[in-house]
Every structure is written in C-alpha cells, then in structure tokens.
XYZ file of C-alpha atoms in Angstrom:
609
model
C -2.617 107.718 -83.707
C -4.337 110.258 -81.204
C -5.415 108.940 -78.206
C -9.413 110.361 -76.496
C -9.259 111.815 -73.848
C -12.930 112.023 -72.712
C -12.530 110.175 -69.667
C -17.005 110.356 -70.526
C -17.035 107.520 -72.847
C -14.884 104.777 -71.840
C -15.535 101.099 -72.238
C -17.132 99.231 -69.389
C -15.225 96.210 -70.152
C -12.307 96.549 -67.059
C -13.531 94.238 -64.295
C -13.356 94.912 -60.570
C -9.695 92.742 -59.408
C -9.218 92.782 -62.943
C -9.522 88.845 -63.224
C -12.600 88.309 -65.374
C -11.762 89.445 -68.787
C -9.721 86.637 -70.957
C -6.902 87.848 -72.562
C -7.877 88.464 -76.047
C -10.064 91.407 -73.939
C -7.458 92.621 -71.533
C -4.493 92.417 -74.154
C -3.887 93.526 -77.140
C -0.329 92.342 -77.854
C 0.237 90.667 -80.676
C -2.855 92.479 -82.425
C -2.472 93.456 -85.678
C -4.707 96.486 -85.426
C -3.310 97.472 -81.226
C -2.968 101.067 -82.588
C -7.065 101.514 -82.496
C -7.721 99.515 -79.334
C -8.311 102.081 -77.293
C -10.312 104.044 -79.389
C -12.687 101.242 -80.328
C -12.305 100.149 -76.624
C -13.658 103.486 -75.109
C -16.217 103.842 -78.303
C -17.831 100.416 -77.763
C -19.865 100.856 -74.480
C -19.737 104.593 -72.951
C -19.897 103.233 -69.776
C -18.855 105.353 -66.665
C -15.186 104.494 -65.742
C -15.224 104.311 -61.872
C -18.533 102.596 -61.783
C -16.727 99.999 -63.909
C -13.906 100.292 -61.131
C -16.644 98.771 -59.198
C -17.940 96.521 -61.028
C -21.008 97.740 -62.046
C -22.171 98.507 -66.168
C -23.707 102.526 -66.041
C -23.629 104.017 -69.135
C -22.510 107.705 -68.806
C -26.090 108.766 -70.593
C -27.909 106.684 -67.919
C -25.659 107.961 -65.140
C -28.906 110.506 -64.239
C -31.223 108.271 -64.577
C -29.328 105.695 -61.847
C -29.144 108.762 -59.163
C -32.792 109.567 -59.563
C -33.792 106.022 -59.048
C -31.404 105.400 -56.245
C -32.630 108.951 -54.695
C -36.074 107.139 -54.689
C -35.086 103.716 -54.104
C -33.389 105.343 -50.632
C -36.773 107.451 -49.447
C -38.864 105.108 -50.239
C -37.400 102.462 -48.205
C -39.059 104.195 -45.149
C -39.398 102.371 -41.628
C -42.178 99.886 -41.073
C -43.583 97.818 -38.289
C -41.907 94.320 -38.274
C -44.861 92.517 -39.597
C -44.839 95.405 -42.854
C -40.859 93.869 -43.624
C -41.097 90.253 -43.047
C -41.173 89.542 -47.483
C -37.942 91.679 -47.072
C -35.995 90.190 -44.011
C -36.969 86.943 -43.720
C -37.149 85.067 -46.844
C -36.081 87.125 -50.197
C -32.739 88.019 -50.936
C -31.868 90.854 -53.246
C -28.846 90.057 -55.358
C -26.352 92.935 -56.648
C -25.494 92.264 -59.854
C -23.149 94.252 -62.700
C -26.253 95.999 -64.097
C -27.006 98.602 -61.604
C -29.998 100.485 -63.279
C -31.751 96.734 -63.818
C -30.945 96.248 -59.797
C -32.370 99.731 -58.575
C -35.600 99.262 -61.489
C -36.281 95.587 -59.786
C -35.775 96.649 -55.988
C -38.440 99.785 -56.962
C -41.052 96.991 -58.478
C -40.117 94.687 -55.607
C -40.580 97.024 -52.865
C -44.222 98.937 -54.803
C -46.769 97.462 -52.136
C -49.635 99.255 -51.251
C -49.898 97.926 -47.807
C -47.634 101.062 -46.613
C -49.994 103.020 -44.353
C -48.057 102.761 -41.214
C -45.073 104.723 -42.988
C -44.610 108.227 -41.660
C -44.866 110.821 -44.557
C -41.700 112.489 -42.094
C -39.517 110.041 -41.878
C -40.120 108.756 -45.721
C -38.880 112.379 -46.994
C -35.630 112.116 -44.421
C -32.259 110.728 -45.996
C -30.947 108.428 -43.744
C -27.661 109.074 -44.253
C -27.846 112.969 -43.607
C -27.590 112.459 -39.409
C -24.594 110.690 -39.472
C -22.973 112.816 -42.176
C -21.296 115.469 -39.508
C -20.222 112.414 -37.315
C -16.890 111.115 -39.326
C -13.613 112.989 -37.657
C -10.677 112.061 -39.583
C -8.355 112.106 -36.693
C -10.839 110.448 -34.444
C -13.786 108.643 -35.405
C -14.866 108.243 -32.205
C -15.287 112.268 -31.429
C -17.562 113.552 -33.358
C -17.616 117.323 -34.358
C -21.135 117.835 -35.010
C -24.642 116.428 -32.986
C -27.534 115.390 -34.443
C -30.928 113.877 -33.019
C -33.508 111.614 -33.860
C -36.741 112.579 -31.884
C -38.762 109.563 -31.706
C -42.308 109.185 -30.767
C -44.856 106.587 -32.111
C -46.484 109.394 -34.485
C -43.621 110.777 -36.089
C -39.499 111.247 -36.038
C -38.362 114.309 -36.454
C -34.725 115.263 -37.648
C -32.843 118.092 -36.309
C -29.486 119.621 -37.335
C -27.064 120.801 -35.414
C -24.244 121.736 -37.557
C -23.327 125.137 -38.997
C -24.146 124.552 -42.580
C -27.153 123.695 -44.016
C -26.995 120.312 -46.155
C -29.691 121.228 -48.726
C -26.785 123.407 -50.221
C -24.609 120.717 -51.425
C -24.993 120.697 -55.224
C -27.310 118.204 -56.513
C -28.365 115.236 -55.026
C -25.743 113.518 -53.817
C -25.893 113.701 -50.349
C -29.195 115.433 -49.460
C -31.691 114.818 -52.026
C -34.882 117.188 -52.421
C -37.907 117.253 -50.545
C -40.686 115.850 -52.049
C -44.736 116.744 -51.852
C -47.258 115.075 -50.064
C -48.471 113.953 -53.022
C -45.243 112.574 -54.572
C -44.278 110.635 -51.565
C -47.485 109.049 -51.595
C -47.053 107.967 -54.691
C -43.601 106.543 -54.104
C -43.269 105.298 -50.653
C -42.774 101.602 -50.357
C -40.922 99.486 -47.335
C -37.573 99.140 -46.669
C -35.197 96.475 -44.599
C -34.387 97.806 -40.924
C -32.247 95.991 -38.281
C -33.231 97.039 -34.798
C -31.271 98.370 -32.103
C -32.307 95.750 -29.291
C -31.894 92.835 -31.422
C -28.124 93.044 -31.452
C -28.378 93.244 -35.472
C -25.591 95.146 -37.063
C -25.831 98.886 -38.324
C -24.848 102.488 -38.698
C -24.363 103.759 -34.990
C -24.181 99.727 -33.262
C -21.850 97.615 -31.785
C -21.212 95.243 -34.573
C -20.290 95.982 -38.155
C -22.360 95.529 -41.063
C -21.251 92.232 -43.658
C -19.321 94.771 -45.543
C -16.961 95.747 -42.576
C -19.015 98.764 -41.974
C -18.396 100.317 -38.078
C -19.190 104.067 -37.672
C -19.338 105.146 -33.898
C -21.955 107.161 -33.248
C -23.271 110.336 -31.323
C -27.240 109.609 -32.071
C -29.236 110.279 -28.828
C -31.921 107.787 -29.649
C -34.039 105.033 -28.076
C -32.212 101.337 -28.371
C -35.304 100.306 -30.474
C -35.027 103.212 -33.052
C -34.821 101.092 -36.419
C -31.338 101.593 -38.209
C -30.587 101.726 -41.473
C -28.627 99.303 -43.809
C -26.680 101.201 -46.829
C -26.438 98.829 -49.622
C -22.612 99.122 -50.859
C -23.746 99.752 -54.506
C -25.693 102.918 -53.854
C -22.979 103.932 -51.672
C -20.181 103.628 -54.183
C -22.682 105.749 -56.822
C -22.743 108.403 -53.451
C -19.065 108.026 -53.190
C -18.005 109.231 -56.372
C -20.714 111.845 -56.674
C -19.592 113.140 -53.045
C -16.003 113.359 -53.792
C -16.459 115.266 -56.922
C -18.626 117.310 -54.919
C -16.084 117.940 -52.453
C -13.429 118.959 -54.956
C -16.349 121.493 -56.293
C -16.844 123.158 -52.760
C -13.106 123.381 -52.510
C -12.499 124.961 -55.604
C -15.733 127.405 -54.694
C -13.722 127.968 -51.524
C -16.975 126.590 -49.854
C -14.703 125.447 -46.947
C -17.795 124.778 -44.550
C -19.619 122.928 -47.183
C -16.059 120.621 -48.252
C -15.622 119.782 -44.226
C -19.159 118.639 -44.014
C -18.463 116.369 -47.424
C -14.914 115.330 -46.738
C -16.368 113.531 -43.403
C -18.990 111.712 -46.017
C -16.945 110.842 -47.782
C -15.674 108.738 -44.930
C -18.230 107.092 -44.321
C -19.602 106.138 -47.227
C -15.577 104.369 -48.071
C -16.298 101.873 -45.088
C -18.677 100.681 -47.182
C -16.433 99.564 -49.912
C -14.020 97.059 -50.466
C -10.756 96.964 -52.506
C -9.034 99.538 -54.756
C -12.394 101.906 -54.512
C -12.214 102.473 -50.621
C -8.372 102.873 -50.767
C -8.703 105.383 -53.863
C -11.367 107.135 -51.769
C -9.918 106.985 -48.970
C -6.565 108.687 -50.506
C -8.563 111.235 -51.675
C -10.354 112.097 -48.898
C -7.314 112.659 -46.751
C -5.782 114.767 -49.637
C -9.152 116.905 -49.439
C -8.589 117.525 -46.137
C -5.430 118.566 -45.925
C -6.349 121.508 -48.182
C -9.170 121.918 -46.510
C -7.566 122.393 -42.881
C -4.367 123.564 -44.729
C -2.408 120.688 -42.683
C 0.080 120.562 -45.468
C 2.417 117.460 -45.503
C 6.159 118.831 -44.909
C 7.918 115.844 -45.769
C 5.253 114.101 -48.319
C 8.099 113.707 -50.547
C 11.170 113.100 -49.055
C 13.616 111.570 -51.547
C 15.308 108.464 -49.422
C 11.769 107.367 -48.212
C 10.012 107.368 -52.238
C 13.073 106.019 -52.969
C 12.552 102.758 -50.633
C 8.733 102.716 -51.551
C 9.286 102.889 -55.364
C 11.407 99.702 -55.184
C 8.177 97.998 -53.469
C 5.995 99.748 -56.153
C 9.005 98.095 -58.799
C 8.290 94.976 -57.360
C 4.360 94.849 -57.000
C 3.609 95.950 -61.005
C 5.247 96.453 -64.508
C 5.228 99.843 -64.633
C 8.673 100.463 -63.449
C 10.074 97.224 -65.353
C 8.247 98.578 -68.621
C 9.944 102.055 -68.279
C 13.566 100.452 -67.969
C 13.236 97.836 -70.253
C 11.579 100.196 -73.162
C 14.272 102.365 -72.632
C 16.984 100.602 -72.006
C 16.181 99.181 -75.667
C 16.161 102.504 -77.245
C 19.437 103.354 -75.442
C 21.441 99.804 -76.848
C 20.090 100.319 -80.239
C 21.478 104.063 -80.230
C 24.993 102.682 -78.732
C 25.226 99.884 -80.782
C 28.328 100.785 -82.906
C 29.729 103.235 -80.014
C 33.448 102.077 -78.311
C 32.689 103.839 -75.149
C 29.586 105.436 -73.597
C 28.126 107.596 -70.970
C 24.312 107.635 -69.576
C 23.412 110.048 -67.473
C 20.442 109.537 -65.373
C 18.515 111.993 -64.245
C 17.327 110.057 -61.449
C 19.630 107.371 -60.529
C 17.310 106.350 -57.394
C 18.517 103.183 -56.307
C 20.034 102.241 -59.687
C 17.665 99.212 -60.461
C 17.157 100.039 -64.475
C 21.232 99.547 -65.040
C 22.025 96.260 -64.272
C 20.073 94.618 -67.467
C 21.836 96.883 -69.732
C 25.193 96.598 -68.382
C 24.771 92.741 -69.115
C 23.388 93.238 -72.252
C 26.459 95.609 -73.220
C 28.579 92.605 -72.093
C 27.118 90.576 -74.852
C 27.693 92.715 -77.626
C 29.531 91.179 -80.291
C 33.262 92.419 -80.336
C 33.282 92.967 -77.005
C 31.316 95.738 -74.720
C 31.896 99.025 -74.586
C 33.499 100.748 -71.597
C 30.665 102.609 -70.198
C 30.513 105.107 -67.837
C 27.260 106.093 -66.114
C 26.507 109.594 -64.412
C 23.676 109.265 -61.196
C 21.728 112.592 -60.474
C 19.997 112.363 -57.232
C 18.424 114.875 -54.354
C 20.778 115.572 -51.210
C 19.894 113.346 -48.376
C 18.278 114.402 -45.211
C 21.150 112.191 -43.164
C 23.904 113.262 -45.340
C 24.949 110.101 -46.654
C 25.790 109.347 -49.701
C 23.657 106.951 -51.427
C 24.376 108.013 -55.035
C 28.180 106.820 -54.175
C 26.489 103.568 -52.636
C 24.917 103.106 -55.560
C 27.631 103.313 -57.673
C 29.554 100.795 -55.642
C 27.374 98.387 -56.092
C 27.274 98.416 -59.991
C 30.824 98.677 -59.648
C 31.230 95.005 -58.728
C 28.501 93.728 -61.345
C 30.544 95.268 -64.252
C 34.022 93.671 -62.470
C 31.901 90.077 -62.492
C 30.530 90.310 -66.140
C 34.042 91.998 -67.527
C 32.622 95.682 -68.478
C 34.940 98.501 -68.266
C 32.991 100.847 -65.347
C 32.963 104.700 -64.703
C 30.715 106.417 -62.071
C 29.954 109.459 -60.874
C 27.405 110.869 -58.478
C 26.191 114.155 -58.444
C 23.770 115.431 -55.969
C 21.365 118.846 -57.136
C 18.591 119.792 -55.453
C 16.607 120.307 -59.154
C 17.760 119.251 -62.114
C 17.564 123.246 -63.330
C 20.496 123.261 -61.207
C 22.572 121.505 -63.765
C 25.261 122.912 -65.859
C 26.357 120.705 -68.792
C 30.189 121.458 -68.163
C 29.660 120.136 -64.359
C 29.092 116.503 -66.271
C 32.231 116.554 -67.941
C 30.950 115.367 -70.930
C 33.791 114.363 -73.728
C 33.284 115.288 -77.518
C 31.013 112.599 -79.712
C 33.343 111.013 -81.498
C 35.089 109.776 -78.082
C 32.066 108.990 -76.427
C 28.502 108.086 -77.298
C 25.717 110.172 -74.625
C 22.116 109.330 -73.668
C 20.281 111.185 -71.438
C 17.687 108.984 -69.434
C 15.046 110.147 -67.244
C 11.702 108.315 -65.582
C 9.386 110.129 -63.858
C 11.780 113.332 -63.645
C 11.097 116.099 -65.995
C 7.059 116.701 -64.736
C 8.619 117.853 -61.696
C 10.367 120.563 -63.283
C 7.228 122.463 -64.723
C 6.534 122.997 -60.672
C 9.683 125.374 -61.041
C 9.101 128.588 -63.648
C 11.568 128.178 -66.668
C 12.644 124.810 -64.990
C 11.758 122.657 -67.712
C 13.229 125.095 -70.408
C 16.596 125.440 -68.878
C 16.797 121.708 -68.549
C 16.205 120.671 -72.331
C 18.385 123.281 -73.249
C 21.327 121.903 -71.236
C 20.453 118.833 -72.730
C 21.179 119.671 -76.215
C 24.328 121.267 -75.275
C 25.663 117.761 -74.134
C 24.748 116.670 -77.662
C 23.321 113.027 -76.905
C 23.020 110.637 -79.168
C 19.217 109.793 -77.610
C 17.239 111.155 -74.424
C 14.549 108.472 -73.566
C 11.656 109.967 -71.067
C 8.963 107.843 -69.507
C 6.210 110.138 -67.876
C 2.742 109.488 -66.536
C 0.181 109.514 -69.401
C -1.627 111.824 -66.747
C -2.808 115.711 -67.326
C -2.678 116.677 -63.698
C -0.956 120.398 -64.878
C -4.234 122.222 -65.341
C -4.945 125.324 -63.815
C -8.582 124.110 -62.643
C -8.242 122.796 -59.770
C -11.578 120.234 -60.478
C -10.105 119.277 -63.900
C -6.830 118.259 -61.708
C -9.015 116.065 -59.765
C -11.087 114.834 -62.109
C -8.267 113.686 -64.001
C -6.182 112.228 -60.897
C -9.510 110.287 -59.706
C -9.829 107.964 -63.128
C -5.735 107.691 -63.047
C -5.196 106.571 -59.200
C -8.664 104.686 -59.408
C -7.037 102.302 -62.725
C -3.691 102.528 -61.051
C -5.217 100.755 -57.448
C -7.253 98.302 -59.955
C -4.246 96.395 -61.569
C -2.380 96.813 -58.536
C -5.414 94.747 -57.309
C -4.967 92.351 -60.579
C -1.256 92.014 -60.333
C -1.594 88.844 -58.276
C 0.500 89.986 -55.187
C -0.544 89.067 -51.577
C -3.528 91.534 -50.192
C -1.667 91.740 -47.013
C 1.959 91.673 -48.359
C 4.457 94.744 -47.793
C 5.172 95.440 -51.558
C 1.365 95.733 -51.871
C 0.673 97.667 -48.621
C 3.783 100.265 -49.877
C 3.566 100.555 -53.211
C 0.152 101.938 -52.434
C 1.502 104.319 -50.142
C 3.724 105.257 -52.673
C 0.836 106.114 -55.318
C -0.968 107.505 -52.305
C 1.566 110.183 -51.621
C 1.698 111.313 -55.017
C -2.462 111.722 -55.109
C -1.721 113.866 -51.985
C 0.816 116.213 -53.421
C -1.452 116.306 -56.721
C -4.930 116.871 -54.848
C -3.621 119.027 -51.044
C -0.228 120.945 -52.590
C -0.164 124.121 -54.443
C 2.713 126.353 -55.888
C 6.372 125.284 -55.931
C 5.209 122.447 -53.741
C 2.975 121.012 -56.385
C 5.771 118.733 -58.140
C 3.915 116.200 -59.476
C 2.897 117.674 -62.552
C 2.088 114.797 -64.638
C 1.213 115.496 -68.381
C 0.012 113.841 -71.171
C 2.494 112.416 -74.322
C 1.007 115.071 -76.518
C 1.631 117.562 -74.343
C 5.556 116.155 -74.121
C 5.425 115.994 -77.506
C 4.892 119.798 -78.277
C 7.527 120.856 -75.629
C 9.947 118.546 -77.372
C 9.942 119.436 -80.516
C 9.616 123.129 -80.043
C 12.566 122.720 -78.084
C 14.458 121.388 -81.032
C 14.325 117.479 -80.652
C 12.745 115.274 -83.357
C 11.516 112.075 -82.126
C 12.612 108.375 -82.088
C 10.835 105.690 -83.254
C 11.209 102.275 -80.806
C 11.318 99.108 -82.591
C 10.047 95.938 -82.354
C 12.805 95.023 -79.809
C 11.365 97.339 -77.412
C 7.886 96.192 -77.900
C 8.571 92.413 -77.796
C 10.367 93.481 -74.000
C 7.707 94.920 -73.372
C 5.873 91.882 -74.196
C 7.710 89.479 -72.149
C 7.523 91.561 -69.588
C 3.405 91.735 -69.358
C 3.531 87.894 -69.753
C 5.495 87.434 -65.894
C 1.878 89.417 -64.627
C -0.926 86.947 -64.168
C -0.433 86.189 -67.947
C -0.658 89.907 -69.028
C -4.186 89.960 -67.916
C -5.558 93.283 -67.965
C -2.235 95.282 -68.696
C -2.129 96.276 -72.437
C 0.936 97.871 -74.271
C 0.315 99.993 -77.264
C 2.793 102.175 -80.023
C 1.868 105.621 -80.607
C 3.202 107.435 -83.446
C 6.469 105.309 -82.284
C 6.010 105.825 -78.434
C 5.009 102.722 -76.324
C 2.120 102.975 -73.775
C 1.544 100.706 -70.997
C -2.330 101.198 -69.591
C -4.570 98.821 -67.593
C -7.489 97.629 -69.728
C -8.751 100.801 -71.412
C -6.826 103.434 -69.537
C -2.972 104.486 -70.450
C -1.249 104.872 -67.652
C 2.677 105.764 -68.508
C 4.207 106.140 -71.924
C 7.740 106.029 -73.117
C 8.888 108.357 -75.611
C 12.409 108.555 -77.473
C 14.532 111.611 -78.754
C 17.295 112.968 -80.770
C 18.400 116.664 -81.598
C 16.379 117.630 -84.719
C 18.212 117.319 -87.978
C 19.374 121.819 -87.621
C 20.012 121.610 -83.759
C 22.452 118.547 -84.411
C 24.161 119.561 -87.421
C-alpha cells in the first residue's frame, strides 16, 4: 500500500481533544480493509488539516473563500455609537460552531444593516489588528519594540505607523488586508461589537483579559474611551496559521524585517487560542525566532536531559510503548530457536524497551536463552556513566527471572563512530544478533556519509534482524518552507492526541513530554547544518536506502500487530490512535495522520549468503 502524502486533502474527521469521534471512526483495528483507511480517510472530505486541529470543517477548495469573508467580516465590523451596537451587545449571541464558512456567511447577513451612517469610511478600511502587531516582544511583552498611535477625534481616527517596514508587504492577506474603494466599503460596511475603555470591559491593550485568556500589554497612546476591539478566536486561529506560514515564507526570502514583524503576530494572535493549537504555535514561533535573531540553542539537545524528558513523553502516549513492543516482537520471533543472543541498541537511553523482552525470553519453552545486550549511548556532560547504570539495573531483573545476563556499554559520540570489531561480535552459529534502533538513524543523515557508513557496519555484524522505528515525518528537504510545512501538520497531530491521551492538563508527564516534542520542532524549524539532527523521513524514503544498501525487508506478524493492539486499548480505549500494516511495516498515526512507523530487516538473500 502507498500512503498520500498531500497533507491538501485530508479528512476533517479528527476532533479538537480528540474525544468526539467513536471508535469505529478513530480506529481501525480489527478492520478487515485497515490497509485503505487512510486513503479513503484523507479522500472522503478534503478538509484543511489544522483547521480540523481546531475544530472547525474548511474544505481546502473553500479555504479562499473563508479568508475573503473573514477579511470582510473584520472591516466591516467598524466602530459605532453605543445606541448603533445594542442588537449586538446586549441581547444576541453569536455561536461558533464547526462550520466556519456557515459562521462568517451568517455574522455577514447578521451584521448587513443599513442604519451605518455614523461609521467612519477611515476607520472601516483600518485592520484592527495591524497597531498592535509591532507590540509582542518575545522576551518581554511588556516592552514593546515598535509605537503606534491611534489619533482620535469625533470626525475621524487616523492610523499611523511607526515601524520600519511597511505591513502592506506581507504576502496576501493575512495580516494586512487591501484597501478598499469608497465605493466598496460602502457597500460592505456593517457594525461591529466594541468594549470601551472606561467601562472596565476586557480587550486588546486593558487591564483585564478577554474570556479566552487574552492579555496583551499595550503601548497605544489613546483616549480611555477609544472603543477596543474583540478578536473572535476562530478568525484568529484562520490568521494564525496563515501568519506562521507567512513567517516561514519571509524567512526563507531572507525578508528578516518582514519575519520579525510576523513572528511578534504570531504571538499575539496564540493568546487567543486554547489547547494543542496555541502550544504548537507557540513552539513555532519561538523556533522562528531563533533563526530569525540567530539566538541558536547550544544545548537544545543535550543527551541526559531528552533522555529524562523522553521517559515522561514514554509515559504520557503510545508512541514509545508501540516502538518497543513492535519490535521487540520482530526481535523474539527472529531468536526464537537461537541458544544465546546479543542485541545491540543503538540507543540504549534509559533501557526501558528491555525489560518486556527479557521476561518474555524467560518464558520460552526449553528454557531462555543467555542473552547478552550491547547499550550505545552519547558521552555525558558530568561524566558519569549512565550506560553502566543502566546495565546494572537489568542486571538484577535477569538474576530475579533466572536469564543468563551480559552487558556492555559503549559510549560514541555518533554512531558513524562505530567499528563492528569494537562490539565483539561472535560468529552466527554461536550467537544470534539484532540490531535495534528507535529514533536513531535520522540523525545520522545530519552527518555526510553518516548514514552509509553505519548500514554498512551493520551488515558486517551479520544480524539475524535490524528493527528501526523512525518518524513517518519528511523534515529532510532542502526547502526550508516544505520543512515547515511538513513539521507544522506533524507537531500540530502530535500536541492533539497528546491532548486525547487522557493525562492530567497540568501534570508533569504532560507539561514535559511537550517540551520534549517542543525541542525537537526547534532543532527542525531554528537549526541548520551539522546541527540540524533531526532529520526525520518518511518509510518510503527508509525503504529505498535500505534496500539499496543490501537489506530485504521483514514482514511483522500478527503477534506484533495484536501488541500493538493491546497496547492502543490502555489509551482512552484506543480513541483516536490508529495502527496500520504497510507492505509489512506497522504505523501508528492519530486519526488520519501517521505519525511513526516500524519497519523490519534482514541482509538480502546475496549480501547474506
């Protein structure tokens, strides 16, 4: 089966939190046809895939449609005088349902009243978000970096920039919409809801925070009375992901002055959200601007702290438990008539996958094997050694369950470090090898002939399987607004079942396992060059390499998709998470999106023989 990959036509059908769908939506195990689920998934609706992040239905062909009518939904809603509002504030309330062209078509025919003569033709061609766009300082909120002033008088109010860049420039609409004729905004103006200053009612530049946890401090010399303007969060979260992607466009343009001006936007309009969305965004954003300012993180990935926030991340989701299980199951089935066997890991971390097979090796008919187990890991930046801590550890499981135990640590900066004779691996017919590695190899393709070097020390230990789990992810393109594209809809379905896994908001698996994803989308989005190590491809990709490098795939068997199975029932039910085989590789994605695949290999029949 081949999987699309036009991220432009996926299926509207995951649900903000991921708790509306039933299961016979969100899962497809047990499905007779699961190898097409996707496909038919992503074929059934078109709609836009971080809209449906939000929770709102826009199909990708309507997506230009929605920004015009928001564009005109947002000049229209000019200032009145109290008495030309009172329909709007005092007794209607607009609802903000899934369908957000319906919403924006009914607000247009809601707010179409004649009786708009009091609206000033200025003001109604001003977007109201453009004066407090230079305000948001990522260090400091509260110091802004550019002024801006609203010139009120009772005839007209007058906008006047500041900055060094001219906001007409950004490309297309999405954050300073074109000027319209007389004529057209004649024909278009209508009223709009305003809180005023003096009435203590919340808003952009007050006190008090709007109901969706809006609070911008603000530098707008202005009378108290000056109306203020209420950003709807749906229109905002349409502005969000137009701004970010126009961001990553100035940046790639090296348009720095443009990409400051937008990365600050894009701070603002995140307040505004709630949930995976703002923290995605808000990821994002700070990766933008650390390529922007070329603040580079120095320690972004230092090996003992992922370590400690990938066992949070282990605990919060499947993803990790998936990726041991799957192939730890591929690794039994390969050992299964073996007297004694080695893994090596390629990334031994803190040695959570071995446990479960080490006690299924003790249940082996006849007796387990004696097993011995090689950990790879990165030098510490204290010295210690935590491989050998590791080891320890595992040392006294095997003692307990009566498995015969070998380890060995060995530290390597890169994994293109290795030599196969530093392993000390013994001939086959003594001892049975797998080579394991999760989430290890993408880092290699930051490193020129890395990845090369590595597969073809592999086949000189002669394994009897290699099992790789990667990130179903192409964020190894040489454009750098491809990369983002691509890392946007990943992180964005990543945050969304993190959301749906059922784990505390506030609890400190949560709180660091997003940390953990949110120093990856930092190293994928701010780093360049040998510093750029998460290289994340796609299974096809892997697929190519492998084989050209002389391995011939695996297939995993039902064993390894029943695991699998189990394993998505312990998460709210397996709500929302979906596991998939293709062409005898196992997927795990969230609703309609793979997210990491495991894949299983052997030499090919000429390398082995």
């Amino acid at each position: 089966m081949k999987m699309k990959r036009d991220h432009q036509e996926i299926c509207g059908a995951t649900s903000y939190g991921g708790g509306s769908g039933s299961k016979s939506e969100s899962s497809s195990i047990g499905n007779p046809n699961k190898g097409k689920l996707w496909e038919e998934d992503q074929d059934a609706g078109g709609m836009d895939e971080l809209l449906a992040v939000l929770g709102y239905k826009v199909r990708s062909s309507d997506m230009a449609d929605v920004a015009q009518k928001l564009e005109q939904l947002e000049m229209v809603m000019g200032t009145a005088q109290e008495d030309g509002i009172s329909h709007l504030s005092c007794d209607t309330i607009h609802y903000n349902p899934s369908d957000l062209s319906g919403w924006v078509q009914s607000m247009l025919t809601e707010l179409n009243n004649p009786a708009t003569a009091n609206l000033d033709p200025i003001l109604a061609n001003s977007d109201f978000n453009s004066p407090i766009l230079g305000q948001i300082n990522l260090s400091d909120p509260s110091k802004p970096q550019h002024q801006h002033q609203i010139v009120s008088s009772n005839q007209s109010q007058v906008y006047n920039d500041d900055s060094e860049y001219d906001l007409r420039a950004i490309p297309g609409v999405a954050a300073y919409p074109p000027a319209k004729s007389e004529s057209d905004s004649e024909s278009t103006r209508k009223r709009m809801k305003t809180s005023i200053g003096s009435s203590g009612s919340s808003g952009y530049g007050s006190s008090s925070s709007s109901p969706q946890g809006i609070g911008v401090s603000g530098a707008l010399t202005e009378s108290s009375t000056r109306p203020v303007v209420l950003i709807d969060s749906q229109e905002t979260g349409v502005r969000l992901v137009h701004t970010l992607m126009a961001c990553a466009e100035a940046v790639q343009q090296d348009n720095l002055k443009l990409a400051d001006a937008l990365v600050k936007h894009i701070g603002l309009l995140a307040a505004s959200q709630a949930g995976a969305m703002r923290k995605v965004a808000t990821y994002f954003a700070e990766a933008l601007a650390r390529r922007i300012y070329r603040i580079y993180p120095q320690d972004s990935l230092d090996p003992s702290y992922t370590d400690i926030l990938q066992m949070h991340f282990y605990e919060t989701c499947p993803y990790l438990k998936f990726a041991h299980f799957t192939a730890n199951q591929a690794i039994l089935e390969a050992f299964a008539t073996a007297n004694r066997v080695h893994v090596i890991d390629f990334g031994l971390k803190q040695g959570m996958q071995w446990p479960a097979l080490m006690q299924a090796l003790a249940l082996r008919p006849g007796g387990p094997p004696a097993f011995r187990l090689t950990g790879i890991g990165p030098p510490q930046p204290d010295n210690t050694d935590a491989l050998q801590q590791v080891g320890w550890k595992l040392a006294q499981l095997a003692e307990t369950i009566g498995v015969e135990f070998e380890f060995r640590g060995f530290v390597a900066n890169s994994l293109a470090d290795l030599e196969p004779e530093m392993l000390e691996i013994r001939p086959p017919e003594v001892e049975a090898v797998a080579v394991n590695s999760v989430f290890e190899l993408h880092r290699l393709l930051a490193r020129p002939g890395g990845i090369e070097k590595v597969l073809s020390s592999i086949k000189a230990m002669k394994p009897k399987i290699l099992t790789v789990v990667e990130q179903e992810a192409n964020h190894n393109g040489q454009v750098f607004l491809d990369r983002f594209t691509e890392a946007l809809h990943y992180y964005s379905s990543l945050f969304d079942s993190l959301e749906g896994s059922g784990v505390a908001p506030q609890s400190q698996d949560l709180v660091r396992s997003e940390l953990y994803l949110g120093r990856q989308i930092c190293n994928v989005v701010a780093c360049e060059g040998m510093d750029r190590v998460e290289r994340h491809e796609t299974l096809t990709q892997w697929r190519t390499r492998m084989e050209t490098a002389g391995f011939s795939p695996v297939h995993l068997g039902s064993n390894a998709y029943k695991q699998a199975s189990m394993l998505l029932a312990l998460f709210a039910g397996g709500d929302g998470y979906r596991v998939e085989e293709n062409d005898g590789c196992l997927m795990l994605g969230w609703h309609t999106r793979p997210l990491i695949a495991t894949s299983a290999w052997q030499l090919a029949t000429t390398e082995s023989g």
